XYZ file of N, CA and C in Angstrom:
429
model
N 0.851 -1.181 0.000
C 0.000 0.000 0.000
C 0.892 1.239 0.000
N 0.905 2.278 -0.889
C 1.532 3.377 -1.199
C 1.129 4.207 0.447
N 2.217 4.796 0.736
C 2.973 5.351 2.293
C 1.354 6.882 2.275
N 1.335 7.081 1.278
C 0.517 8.299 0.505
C -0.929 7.746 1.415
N -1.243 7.141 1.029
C -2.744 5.968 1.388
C -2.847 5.907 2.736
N -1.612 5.355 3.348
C -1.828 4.989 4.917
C -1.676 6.073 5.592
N -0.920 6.999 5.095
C -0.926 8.382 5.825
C -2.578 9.149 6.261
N -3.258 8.807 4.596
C -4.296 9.486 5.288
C -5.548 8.576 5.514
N -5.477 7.268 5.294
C -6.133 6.371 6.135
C -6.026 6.751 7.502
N -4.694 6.533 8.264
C -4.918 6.663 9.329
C -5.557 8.167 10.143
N -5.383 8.841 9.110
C -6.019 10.019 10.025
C -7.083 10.256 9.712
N -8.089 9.363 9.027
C -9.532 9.523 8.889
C -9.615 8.499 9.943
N -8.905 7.339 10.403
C -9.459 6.493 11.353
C -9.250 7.280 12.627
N -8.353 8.199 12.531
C -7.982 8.696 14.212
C -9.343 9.929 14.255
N -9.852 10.613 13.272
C -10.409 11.989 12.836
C -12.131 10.897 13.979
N -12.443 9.830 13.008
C -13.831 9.327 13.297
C -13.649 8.717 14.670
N -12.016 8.413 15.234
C -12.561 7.706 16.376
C -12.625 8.735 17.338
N -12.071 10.391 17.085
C -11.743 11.570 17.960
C -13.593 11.761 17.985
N -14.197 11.910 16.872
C -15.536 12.373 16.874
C -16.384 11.295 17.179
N -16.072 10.033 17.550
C -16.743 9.211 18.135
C -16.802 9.380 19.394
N -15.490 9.698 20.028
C -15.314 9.825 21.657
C -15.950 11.177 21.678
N -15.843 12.085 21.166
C -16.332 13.055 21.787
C -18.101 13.473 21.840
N -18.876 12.585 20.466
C -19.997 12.047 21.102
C -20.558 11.612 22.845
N -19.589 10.468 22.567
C -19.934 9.708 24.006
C -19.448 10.699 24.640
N -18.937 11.422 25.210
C -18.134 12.377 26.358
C -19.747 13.338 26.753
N -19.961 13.487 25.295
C -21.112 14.350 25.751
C -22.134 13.838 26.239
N -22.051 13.325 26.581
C -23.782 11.805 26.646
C -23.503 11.404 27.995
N -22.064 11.714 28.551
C -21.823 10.865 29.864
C -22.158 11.414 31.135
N -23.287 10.809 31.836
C -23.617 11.333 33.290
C -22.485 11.595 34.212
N -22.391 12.613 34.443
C -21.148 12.651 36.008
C -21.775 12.673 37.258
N -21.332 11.880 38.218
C -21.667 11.245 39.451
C -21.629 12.582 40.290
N -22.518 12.992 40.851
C -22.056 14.198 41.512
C -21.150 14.483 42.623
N -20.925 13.617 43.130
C -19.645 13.314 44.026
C -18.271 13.877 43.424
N -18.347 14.022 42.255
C -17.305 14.509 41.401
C -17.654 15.861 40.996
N -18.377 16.552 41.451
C -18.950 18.112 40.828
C -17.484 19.332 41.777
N -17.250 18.923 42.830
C -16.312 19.142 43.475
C -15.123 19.437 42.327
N -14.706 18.121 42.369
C -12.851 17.967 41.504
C -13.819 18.719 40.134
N -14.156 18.662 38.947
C -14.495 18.840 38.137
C -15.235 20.562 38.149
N -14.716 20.780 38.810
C -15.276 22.234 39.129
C -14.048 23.367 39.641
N -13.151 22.490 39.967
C -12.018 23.156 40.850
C -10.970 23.018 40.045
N -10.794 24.532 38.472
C -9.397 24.626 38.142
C -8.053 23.705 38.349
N -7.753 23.972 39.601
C -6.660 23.562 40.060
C -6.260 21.929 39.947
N -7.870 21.279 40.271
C -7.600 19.621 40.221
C -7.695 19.212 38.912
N -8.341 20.361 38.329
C -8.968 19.905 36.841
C -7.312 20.048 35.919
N -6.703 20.601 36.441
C -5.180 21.099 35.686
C -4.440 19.711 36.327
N -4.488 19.558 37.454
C -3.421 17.863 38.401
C -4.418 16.545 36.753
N -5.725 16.879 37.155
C -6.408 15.805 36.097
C -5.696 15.721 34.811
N -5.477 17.171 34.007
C -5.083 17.120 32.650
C -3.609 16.462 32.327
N -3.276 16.807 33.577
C -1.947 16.569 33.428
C -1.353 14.862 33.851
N -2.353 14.016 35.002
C -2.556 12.500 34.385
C -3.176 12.134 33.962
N -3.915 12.400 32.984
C -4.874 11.452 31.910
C -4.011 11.785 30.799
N -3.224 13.260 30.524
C -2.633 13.205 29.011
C -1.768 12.221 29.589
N -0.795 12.290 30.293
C 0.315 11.289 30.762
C -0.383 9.770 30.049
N -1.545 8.717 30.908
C -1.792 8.093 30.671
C -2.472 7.722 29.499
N -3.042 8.922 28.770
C -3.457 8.291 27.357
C -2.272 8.539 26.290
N -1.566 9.679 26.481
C -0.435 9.920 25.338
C -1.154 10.819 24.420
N -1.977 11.015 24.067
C -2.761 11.999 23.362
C -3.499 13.103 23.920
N -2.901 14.716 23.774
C -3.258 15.503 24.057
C -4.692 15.754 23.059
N -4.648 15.414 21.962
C -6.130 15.806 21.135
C -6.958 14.963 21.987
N -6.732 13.697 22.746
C -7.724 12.959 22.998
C -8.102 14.242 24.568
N -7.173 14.135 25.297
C -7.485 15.056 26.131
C -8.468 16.078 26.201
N -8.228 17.314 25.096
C -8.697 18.609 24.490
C -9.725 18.308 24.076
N -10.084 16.779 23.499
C -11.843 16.166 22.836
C -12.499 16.189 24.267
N -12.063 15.707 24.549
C -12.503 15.484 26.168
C -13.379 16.502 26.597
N -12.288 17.177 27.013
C -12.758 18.461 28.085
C -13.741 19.469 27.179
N -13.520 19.168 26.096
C -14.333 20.246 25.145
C -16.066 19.964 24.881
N -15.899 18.371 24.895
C -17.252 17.856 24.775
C -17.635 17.749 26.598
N -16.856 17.791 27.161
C -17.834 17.663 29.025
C -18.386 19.167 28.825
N -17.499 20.297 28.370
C -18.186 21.990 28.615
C -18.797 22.357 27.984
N -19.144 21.638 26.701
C -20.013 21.703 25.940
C -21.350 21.185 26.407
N -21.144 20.171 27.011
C -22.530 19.609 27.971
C -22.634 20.150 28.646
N -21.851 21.139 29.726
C -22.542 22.041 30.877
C -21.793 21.160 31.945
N -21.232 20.075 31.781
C -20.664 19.200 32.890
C -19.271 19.833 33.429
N -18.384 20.877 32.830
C -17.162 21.128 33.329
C -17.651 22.978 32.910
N -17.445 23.679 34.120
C -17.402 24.929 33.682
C -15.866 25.777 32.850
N -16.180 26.253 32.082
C -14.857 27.068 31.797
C -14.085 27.364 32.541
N -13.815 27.547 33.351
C -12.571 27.819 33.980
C -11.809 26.693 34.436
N -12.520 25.836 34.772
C -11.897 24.301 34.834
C -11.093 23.988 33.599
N -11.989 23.706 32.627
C -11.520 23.164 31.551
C -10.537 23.890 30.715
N -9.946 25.516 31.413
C -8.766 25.940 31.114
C -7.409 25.624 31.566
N -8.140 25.331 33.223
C -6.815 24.159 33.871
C -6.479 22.839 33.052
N -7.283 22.383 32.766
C -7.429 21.171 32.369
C -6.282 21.359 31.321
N -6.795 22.340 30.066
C -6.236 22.482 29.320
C -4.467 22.594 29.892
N -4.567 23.505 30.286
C -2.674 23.795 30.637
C -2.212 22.606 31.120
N -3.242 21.671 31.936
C -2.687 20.398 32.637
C -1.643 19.417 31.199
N -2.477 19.354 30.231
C -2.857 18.427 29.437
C -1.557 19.190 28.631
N -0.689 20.428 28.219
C 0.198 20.728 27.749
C 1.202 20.278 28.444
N 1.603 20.253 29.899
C 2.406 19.609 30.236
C 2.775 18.128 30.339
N 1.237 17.126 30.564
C 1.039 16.009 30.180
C 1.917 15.437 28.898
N 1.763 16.476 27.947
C 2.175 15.929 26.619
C 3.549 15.457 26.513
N 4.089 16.457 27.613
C 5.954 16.505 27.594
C 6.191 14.821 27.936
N 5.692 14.058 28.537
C 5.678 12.513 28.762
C 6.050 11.803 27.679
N 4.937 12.188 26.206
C 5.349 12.211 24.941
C 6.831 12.223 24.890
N 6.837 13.056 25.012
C 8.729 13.815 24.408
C 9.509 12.923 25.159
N 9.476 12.441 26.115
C 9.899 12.186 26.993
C 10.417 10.106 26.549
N 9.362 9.504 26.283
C 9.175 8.592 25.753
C 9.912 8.541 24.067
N 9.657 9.184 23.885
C 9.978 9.822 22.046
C 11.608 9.441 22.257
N 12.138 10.071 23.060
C 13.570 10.282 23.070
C 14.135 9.143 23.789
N 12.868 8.321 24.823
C 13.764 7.419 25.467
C 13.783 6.116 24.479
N 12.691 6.331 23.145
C 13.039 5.100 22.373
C 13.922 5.567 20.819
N 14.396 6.507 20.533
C 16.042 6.878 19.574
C 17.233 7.162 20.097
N 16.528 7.092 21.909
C 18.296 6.833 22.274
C 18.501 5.543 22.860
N 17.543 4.134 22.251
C 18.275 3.029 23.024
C 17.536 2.595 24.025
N 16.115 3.332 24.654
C 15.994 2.746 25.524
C 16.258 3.543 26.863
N 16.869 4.567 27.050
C 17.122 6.178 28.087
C 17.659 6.805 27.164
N 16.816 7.923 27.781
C 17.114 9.488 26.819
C 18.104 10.074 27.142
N 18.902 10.265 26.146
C 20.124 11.187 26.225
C 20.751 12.056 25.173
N 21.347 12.555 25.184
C 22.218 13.429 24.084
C 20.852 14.570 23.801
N 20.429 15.014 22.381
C 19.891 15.709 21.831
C 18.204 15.799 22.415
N 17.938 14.374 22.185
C 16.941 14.071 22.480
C 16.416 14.019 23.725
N 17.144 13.826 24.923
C 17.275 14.403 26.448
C 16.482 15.769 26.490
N 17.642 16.652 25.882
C 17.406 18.135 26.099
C 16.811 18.721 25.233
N 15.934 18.147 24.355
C 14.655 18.417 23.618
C 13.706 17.951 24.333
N 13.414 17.137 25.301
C 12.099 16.351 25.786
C 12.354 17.481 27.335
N 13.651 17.960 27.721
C 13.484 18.719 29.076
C 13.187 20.149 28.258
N 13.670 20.244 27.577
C 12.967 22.115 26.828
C 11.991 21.922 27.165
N 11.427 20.769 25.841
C 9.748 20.666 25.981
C 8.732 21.085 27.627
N 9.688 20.380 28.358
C 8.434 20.025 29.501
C 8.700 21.091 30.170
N 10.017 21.999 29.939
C 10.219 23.157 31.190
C 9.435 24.790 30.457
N 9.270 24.402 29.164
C 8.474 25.448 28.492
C 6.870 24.997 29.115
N 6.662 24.119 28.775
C 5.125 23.545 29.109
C 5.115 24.018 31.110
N 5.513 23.572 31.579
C 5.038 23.991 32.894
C 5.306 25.866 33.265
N 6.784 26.020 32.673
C 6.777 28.173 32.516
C 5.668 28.552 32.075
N 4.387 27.814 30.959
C 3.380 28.806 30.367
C 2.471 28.254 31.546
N 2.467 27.136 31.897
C 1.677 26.706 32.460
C 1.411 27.528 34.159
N 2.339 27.513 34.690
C 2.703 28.340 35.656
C 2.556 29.533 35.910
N 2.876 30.483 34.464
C 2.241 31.927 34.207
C 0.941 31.739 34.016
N 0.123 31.312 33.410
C -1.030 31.251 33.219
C -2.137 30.756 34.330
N -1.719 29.647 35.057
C -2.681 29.291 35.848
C -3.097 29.965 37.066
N -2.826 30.996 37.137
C -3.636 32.128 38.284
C -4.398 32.637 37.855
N -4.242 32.968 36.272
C -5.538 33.634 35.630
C -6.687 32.961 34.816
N -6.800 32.003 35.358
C -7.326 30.725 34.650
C -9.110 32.014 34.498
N -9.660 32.056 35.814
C -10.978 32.899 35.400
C -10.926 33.958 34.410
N -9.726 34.938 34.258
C -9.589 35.747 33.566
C -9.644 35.441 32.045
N -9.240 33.957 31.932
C -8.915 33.774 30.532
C -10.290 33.056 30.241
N -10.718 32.305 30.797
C -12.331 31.734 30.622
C -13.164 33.102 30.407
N -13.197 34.073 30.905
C -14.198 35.429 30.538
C -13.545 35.907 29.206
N -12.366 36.095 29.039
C -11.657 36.769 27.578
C -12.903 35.615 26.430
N -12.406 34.472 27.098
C -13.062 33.001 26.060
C -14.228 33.400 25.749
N -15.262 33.505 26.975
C -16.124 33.664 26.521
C -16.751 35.017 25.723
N -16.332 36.058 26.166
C -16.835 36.893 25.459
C -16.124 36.773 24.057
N -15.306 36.135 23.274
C -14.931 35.888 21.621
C -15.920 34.791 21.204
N -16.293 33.893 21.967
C -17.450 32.570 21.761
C -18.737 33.288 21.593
């Protein structure tokens, strides 16, 4: 099969399974016991930042949180933590990336490309997350 083909095979299979999940996301009852964490910036940013870890996909993340606030289940300002969580999450990526072209542990180039990565991701992350309400009102009033 020409490299051309599978390239964009696979990203119509990743495109329908992103808009499949984010169906279901919207459809999903939250236990209210959880209205707490899911309400509170701060946990919602600790959240983004292990679920990207554990899924490896920040789009899957960003489907996520986009289809819960779209349901009314995560308020904006959460789901801005979330968001910044889920940029640093990603650095895990990088992190992994480099520990499998150097052998198995990251080193040389690829080391200090996966620590850029993650020390940029937590500096924006860090500047930004005090103003998490501020930036949910900017949001909304352009929405």
């Amino acid at each position: 099969m020409n490299n051309y083909v599978q390239v964009i095979a696979g990203l119509v299979v990743f495109y329908v399974g992103l808009k499949m999940f984010a169906g279901g996301m919207k459809s999903m009852a939250v236990p209210t016991h959880l209205n707490y964490w899911l309400g509170h910036p701060l946990w919602m940013f600790v959240g983004g930042i292990v679920l990207t870890m554990l899924w490896q996909s920040s789009s899957l993340s960003t489907t996520a949180i986009v289809a819960l606030v779209a349901s009314g289940v995560v308020p904006l300002p959460a789901a801005v933590g979330f968001i910044l969580g889920a940029n640093i999450g990603t650095s895990a990526t990088a992190h992994i990336a480099a520990a499998m072209v150097s052998g198995g542990y990251p080193s040389g180039d690829a080391m200090r490309i996966a620590v850029v990565h993650t020390l940029v991701n937590c500096l924006m992350a860090a500047s930004l997350l005090p103003f998490v309400h501020h930036i949910a009102r900017l949001a909304s009033r352009l929405g």
